[in-house]
Coordinates of C-alpha atoms and ligand atoms in Angstrom, one line a residue:
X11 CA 96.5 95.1 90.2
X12 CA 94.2 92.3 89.8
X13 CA 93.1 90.0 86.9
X14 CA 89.6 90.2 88.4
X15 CA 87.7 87.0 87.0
X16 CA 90.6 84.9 86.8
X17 CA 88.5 81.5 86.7
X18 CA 85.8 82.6 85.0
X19 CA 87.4 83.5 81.6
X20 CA 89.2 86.9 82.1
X21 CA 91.1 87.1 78.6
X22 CA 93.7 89.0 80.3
X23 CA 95.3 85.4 81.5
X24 CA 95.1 83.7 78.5
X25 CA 97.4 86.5 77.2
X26 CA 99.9 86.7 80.2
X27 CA 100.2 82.8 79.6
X28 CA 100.5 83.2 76.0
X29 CA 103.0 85.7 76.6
X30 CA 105.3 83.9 79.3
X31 CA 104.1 85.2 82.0
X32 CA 103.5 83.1 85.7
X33 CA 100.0 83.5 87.3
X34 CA 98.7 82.7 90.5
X35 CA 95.2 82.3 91.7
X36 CA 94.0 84.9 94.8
X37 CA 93.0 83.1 97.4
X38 CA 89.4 83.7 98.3
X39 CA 89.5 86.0 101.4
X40 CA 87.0 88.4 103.0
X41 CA 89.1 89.3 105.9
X42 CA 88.6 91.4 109.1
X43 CA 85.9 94.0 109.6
X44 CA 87.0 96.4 112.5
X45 CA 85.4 99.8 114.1
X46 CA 87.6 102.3 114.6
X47 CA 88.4 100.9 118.1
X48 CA 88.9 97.6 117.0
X49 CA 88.0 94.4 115.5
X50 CA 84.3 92.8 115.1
X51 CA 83.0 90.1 116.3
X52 CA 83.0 87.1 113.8
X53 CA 79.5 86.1 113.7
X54 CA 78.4 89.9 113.8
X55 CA 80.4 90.6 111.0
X56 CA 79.4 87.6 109.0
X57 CA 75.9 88.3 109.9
X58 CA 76.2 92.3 108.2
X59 CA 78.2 91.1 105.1
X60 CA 75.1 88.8 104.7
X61 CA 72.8 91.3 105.1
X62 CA 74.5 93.5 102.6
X63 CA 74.6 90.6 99.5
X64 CA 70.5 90.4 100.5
X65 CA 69.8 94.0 100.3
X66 CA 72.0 94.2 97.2
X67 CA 70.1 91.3 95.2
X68 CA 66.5 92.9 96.7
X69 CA 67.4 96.3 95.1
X70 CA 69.1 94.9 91.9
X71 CA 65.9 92.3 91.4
X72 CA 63.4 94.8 91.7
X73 CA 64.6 97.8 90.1
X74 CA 65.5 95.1 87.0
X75 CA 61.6 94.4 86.9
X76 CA 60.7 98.1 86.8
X77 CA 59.9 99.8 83.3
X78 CA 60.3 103.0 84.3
X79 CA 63.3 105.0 84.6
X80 CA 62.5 105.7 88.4
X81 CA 65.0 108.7 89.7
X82 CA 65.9 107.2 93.3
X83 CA 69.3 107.2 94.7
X84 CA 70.9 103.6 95.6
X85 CA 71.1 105.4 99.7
X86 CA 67.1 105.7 99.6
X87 CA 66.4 101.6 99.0
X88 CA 69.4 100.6 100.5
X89 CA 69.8 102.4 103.1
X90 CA 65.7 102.6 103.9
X91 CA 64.7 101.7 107.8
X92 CA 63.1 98.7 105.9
X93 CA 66.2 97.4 103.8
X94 CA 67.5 93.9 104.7
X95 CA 70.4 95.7 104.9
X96 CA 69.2 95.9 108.8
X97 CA 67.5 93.0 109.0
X98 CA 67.5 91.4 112.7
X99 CA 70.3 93.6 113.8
X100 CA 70.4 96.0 117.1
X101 CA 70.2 99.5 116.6
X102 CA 73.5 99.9 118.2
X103 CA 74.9 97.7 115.6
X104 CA 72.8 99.0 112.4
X105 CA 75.3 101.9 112.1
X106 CA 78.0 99.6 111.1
X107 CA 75.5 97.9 108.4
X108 CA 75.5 101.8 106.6
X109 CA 79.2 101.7 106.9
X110 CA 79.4 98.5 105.5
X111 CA 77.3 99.5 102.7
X112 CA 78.9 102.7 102.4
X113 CA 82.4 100.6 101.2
X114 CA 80.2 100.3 98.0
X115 CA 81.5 103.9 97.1
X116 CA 85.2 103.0 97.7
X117 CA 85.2 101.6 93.5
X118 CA 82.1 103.5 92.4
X119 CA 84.0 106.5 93.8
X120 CA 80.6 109.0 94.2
X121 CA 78.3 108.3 97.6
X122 CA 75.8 106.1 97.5
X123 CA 73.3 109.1 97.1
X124 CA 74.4 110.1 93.7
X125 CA 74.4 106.3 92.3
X126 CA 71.0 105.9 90.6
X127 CA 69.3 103.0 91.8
X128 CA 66.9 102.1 88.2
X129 CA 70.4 100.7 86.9
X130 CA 72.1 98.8 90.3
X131 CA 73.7 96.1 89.2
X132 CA 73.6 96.5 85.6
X133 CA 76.8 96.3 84.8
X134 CA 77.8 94.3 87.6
X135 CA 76.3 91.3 85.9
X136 CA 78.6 91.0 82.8
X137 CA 81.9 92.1 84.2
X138 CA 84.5 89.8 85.3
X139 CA 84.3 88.7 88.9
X140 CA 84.1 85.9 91.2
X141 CA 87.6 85.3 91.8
X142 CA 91.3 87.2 91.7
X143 CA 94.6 86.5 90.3
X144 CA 97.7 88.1 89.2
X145 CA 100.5 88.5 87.7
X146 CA 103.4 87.3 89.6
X147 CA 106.0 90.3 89.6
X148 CA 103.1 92.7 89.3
X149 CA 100.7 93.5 85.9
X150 CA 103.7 95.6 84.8
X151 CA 104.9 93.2 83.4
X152 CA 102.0 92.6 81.2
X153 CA 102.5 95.8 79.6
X154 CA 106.1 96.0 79.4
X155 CA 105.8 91.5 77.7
X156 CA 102.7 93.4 75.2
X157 CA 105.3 96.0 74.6
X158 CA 108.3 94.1 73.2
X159 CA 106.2 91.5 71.4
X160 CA 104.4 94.1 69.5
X161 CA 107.8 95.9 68.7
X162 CA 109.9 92.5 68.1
X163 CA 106.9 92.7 65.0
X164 CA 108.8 95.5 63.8
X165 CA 105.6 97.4 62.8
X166 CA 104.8 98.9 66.2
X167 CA 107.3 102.1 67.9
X168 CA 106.3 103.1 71.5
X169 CA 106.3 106.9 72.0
X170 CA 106.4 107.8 76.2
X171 CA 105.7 110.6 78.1
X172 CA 104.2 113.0 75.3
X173 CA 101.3 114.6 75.5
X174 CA 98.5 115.4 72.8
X175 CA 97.6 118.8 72.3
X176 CA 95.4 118.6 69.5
X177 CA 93.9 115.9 66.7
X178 CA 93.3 117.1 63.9
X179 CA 91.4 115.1 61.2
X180 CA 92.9 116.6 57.4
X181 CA 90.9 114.7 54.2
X182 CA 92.1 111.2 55.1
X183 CA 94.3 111.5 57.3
X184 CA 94.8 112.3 60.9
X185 CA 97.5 114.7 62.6
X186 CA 98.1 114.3 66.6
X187 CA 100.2 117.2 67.8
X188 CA 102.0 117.1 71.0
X189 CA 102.5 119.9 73.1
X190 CA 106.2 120.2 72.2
X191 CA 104.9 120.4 68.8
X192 CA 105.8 117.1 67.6
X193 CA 103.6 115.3 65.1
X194 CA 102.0 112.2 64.1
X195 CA 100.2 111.1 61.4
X196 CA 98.1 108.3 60.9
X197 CA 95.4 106.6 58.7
X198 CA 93.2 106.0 61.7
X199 CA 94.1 107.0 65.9
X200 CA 92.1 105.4 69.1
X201 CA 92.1 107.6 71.9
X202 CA 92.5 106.0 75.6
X203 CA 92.5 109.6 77.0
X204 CA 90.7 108.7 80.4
X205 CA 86.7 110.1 80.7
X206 CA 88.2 112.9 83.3
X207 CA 90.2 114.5 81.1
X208 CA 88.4 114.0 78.0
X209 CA 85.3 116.3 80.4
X210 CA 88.3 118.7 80.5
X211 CA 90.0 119.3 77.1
X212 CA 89.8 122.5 75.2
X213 CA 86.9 122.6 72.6
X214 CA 89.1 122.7 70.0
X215 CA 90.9 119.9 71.2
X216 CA 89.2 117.7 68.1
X217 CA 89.1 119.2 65.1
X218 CA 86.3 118.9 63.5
X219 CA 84.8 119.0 66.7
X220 CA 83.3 115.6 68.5
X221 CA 79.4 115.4 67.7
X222 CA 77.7 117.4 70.2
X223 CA 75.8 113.8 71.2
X224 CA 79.2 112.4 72.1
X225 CA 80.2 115.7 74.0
X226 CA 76.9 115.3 76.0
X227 CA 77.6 111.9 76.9
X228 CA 80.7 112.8 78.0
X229 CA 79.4 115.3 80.4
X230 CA 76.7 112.9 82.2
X231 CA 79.3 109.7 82.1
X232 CA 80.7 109.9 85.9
X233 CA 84.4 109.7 86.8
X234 CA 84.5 108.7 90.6
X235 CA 87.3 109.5 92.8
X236 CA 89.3 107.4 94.7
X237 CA 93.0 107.1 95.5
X238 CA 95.8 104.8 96.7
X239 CA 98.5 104.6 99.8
X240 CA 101.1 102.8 100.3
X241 CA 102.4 102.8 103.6
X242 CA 105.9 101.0 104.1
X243 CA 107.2 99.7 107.4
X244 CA 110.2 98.6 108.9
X245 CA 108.6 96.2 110.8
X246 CA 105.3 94.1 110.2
X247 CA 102.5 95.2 112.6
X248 CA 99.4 93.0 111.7
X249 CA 98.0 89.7 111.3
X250 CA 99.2 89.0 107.5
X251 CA 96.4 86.3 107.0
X252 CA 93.3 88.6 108.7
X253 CA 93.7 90.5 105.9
X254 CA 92.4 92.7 104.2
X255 CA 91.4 94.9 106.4
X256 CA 88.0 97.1 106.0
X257 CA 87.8 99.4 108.4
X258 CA 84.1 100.8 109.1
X259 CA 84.2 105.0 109.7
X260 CA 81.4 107.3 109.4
X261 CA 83.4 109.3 107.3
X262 CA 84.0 106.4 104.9
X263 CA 85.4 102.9 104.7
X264 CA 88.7 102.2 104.7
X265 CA 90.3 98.9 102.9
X266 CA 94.0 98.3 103.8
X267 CA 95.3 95.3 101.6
X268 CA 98.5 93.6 103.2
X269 CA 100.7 93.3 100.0
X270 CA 104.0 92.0 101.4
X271 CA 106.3 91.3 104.4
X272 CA 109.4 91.7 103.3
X273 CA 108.7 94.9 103.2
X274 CA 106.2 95.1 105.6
X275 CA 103.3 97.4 103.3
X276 CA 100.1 98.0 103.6
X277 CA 98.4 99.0 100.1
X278 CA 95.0 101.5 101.2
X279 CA 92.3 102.5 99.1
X280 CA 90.9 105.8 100.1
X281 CA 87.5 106.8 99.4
X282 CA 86.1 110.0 98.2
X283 CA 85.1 111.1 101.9
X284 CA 88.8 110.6 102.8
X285 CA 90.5 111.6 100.2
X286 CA 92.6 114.7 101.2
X287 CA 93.3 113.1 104.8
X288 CA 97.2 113.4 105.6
X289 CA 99.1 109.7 105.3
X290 CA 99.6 109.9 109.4
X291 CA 95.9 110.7 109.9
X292 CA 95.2 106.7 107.2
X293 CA 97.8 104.9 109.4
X294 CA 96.5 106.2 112.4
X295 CA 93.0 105.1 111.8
X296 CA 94.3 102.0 111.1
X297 CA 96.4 101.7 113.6
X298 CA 93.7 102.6 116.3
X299 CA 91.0 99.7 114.2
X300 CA 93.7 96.8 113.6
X301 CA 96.3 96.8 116.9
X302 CA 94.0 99.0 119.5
X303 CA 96.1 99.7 122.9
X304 CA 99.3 98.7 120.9
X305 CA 102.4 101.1 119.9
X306 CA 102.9 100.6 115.6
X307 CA 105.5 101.5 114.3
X308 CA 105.6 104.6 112.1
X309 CA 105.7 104.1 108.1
X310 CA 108.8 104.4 106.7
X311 CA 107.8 105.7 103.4
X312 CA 104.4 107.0 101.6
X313 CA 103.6 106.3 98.2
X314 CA 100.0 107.9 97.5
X315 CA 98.2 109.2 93.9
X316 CA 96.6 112.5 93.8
X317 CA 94.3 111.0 90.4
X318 CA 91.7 113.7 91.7
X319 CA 93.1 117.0 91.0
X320 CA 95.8 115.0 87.7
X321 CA 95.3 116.3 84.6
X322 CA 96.2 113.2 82.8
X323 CA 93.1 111.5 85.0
X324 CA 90.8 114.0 86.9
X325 CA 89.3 111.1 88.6
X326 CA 89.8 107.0 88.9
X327 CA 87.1 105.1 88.8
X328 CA 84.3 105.0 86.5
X329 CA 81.6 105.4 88.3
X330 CA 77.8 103.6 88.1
X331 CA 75.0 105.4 86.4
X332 CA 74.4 109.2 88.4
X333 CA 70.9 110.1 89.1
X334 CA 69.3 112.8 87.0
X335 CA 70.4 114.6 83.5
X336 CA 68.6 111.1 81.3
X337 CA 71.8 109.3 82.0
X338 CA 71.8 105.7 81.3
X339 CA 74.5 103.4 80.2
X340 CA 73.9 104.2 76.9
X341 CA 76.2 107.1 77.8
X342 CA 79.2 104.8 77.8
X343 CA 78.2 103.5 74.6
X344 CA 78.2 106.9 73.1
X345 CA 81.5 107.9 74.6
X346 CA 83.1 104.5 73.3
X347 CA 81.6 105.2 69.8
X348 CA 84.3 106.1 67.2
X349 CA 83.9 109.1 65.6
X350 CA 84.4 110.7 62.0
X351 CA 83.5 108.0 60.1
X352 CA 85.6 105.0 62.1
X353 CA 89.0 107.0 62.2
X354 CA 89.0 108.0 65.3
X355 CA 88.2 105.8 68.2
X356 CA 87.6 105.8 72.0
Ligands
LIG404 C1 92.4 102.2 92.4 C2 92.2 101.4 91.1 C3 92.3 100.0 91.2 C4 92.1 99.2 90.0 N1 92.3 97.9 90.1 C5 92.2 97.1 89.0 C6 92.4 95.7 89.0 O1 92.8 95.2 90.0 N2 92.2 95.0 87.9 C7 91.9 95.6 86.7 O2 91.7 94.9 85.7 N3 91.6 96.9 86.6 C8 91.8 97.7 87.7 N4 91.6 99.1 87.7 C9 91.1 99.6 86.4 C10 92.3 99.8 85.4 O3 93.3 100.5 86.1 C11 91.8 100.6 84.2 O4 90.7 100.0 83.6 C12 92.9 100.8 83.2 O5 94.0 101.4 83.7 C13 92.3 101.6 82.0 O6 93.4 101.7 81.0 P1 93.4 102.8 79.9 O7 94.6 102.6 79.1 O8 92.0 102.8 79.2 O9 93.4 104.2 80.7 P2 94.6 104.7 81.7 O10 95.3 103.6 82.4 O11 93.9 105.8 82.4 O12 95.6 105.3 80.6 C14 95.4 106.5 79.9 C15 96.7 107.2 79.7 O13 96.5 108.4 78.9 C16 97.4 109.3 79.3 N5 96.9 110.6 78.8 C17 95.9 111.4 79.3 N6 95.8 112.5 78.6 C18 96.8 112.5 77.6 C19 97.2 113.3 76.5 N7 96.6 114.5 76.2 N8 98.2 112.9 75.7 C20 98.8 111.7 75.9 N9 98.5 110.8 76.9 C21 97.5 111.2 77.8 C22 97.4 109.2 80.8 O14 98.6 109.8 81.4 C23 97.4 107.7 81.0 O15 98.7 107.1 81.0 C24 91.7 99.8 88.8 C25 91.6 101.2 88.7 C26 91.8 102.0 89.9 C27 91.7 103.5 89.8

């Protein structure tokens, strides 16, 4: 995981240093674009990445200047015959333009069709981004350094692996219940259950009941779906420094990360119109894009999520503003809104 604006004043750094922890700066790299019969050519691909970043700023320019709350899905402008997205390519190549565009749904996690095109970019413009870093040793770390500094305090305990069955708010105070039947009690509780599950708790989950504004904003917000692979090699396979890899399907676009060496791994990101595909079937596709003609070696281990159908997430990524319903990104203010009177926040 990524500390995504690392040079551009992404707090999370200033508390791994303040914490101990060594940093390293990404380098800047927008790797290999490949069909699925193999890599592009350089100047094409450079030419289609360019293309996209035009189309993008068109669409987010214009549908900043519009007043009204106009209903069209992202796919209609960007994807239109007349987008720049297409500008001065052949129509042989224009199909891997759409592809390239279509990677746009690998972190909003819902097709480009559902993303409502009145609020492109509008969030994009005050999030962290620009350039990558991480923690070296992995943003474990982070957690597990916040972790004993808060309890070497000696006013924080950690409780793991228990899950809340109810909150219940009594005069002043406020009882969590697990489901083993354990309780807390506490003068105030944030909840960081994630927007998937939250859709999915029982209605007497909160007691007194949410306000039925914040329930409603809870149905409209979208949860997108995405999930990961990591595919484990005994031997290395690839071009370490081509990487990443984005691999342009109809079905969806592929991005293969080459984490490591030693052990050869690939890290994938699957997107929605993937997601279900057996391992075999992801390292075959990439196998076919990134060493066409060649024998691979098989992967030597899996690791993949199933976030999709988890209870504890029923989704991954929080998607952009959906068409339709009044949604707006008001939605995510209401959801983040504490509730009876400041004791209990999101
Ligand atoms: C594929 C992917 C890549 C990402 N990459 C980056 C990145 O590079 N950099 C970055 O900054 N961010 C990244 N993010 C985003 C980042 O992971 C999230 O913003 C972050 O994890 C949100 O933290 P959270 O604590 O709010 O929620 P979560 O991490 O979702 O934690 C919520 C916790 O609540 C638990 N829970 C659910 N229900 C209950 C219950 N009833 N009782 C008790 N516990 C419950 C869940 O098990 C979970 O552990 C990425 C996300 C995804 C999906």
């Amino acid at each position: 995981m990524a500390i995504h604006g690392y040079d551009t004043g992404n707090p999370v750094l200033r508390y791994s240093k303040a914490l101990g922890l060594e940093t390293k700066l990404l380098p800047a790299s927008s790797g290999t674009l490949f069909t699925k019969d193999g890599p592009i050519d350089s100047n094409l691909a450079t030419k289609i990445r360019g293309n996209l970043n035009a189309a993008m700023s068109h669409m987010n320019n214009v549908v900043s200047q519009s007043s009204s709350s106009d209903t069209s899905p992202v796919a209609d402008i960007l994807l239109s015959p007349s987008s720049q997205l297409y500008a001065g390519l052949s129509e042989s190549d224009k199909p891997k333009a759409t592809a390239l565009a279509r990677a746009l749904e690998i972190g909003w996690g819902i097709p480009l069709e559902e993303a409502a095109a009145h609020w492109s970019g509008w969030a994009s413009g005050v999030a962290f981004a620009g350039s990558d870093g991480i923690i070296v040793g992995g943003y474990g770390k982070l957690a597990a350094s916040l972790r004993s500094a808060a309890e070497s305090t000696g006013k924080a305990t950690f409780t793991l692996s228990s899950r809340i069955s109810k909150v219940t708010l009594i005069d002043d105070t406020i009882e969590c219940r697990t489901s083993d039947g354990t309780t807390f009690l506490g003068r105030a509780t944030l909840s960081t259950i994630p927007l998937g599950t939250l859709k999915m708790l029982p209605q007497d989950f909160f007691d007194p009941p949410l306000p039925v504004r914040k329930v409603s904003a809870v149905s409209r917000a979208a949860v997108g779906v995405l999930e990961k692979l990591g595919l484990l090699y005994d031997s290395s396979w690839w071009d370490h420094a081509a990487g990443p890899f984005t691999i342009l399907l109809e079905s969806g676009t592929v991005l293969a990360f080459p984490i490591s060496s030693s052990p050869p791994c690939l890290h994938v990101l699957v997107p929605h119109g993937l997601v279900g595909l057996p391992a075999h079937e992801i390292h075959d596709i990439l196998a076919q894009a990134i060493a066409p003609g060649k024998i691979v070696p098989q992967p030597s281990k899996v690791l993949s999520s199933n976030w999709k159908n988890d209870d504890l997430s029923y989704g991954a990524t929080s998607s952009p503003i959906k068409v339709g319903e009044g949604r707006s990104p008001l939605d995510f203010a209401e959801v983040a809104r504490p509730a009876w009177s400041g004791l209990l926040g999101f």
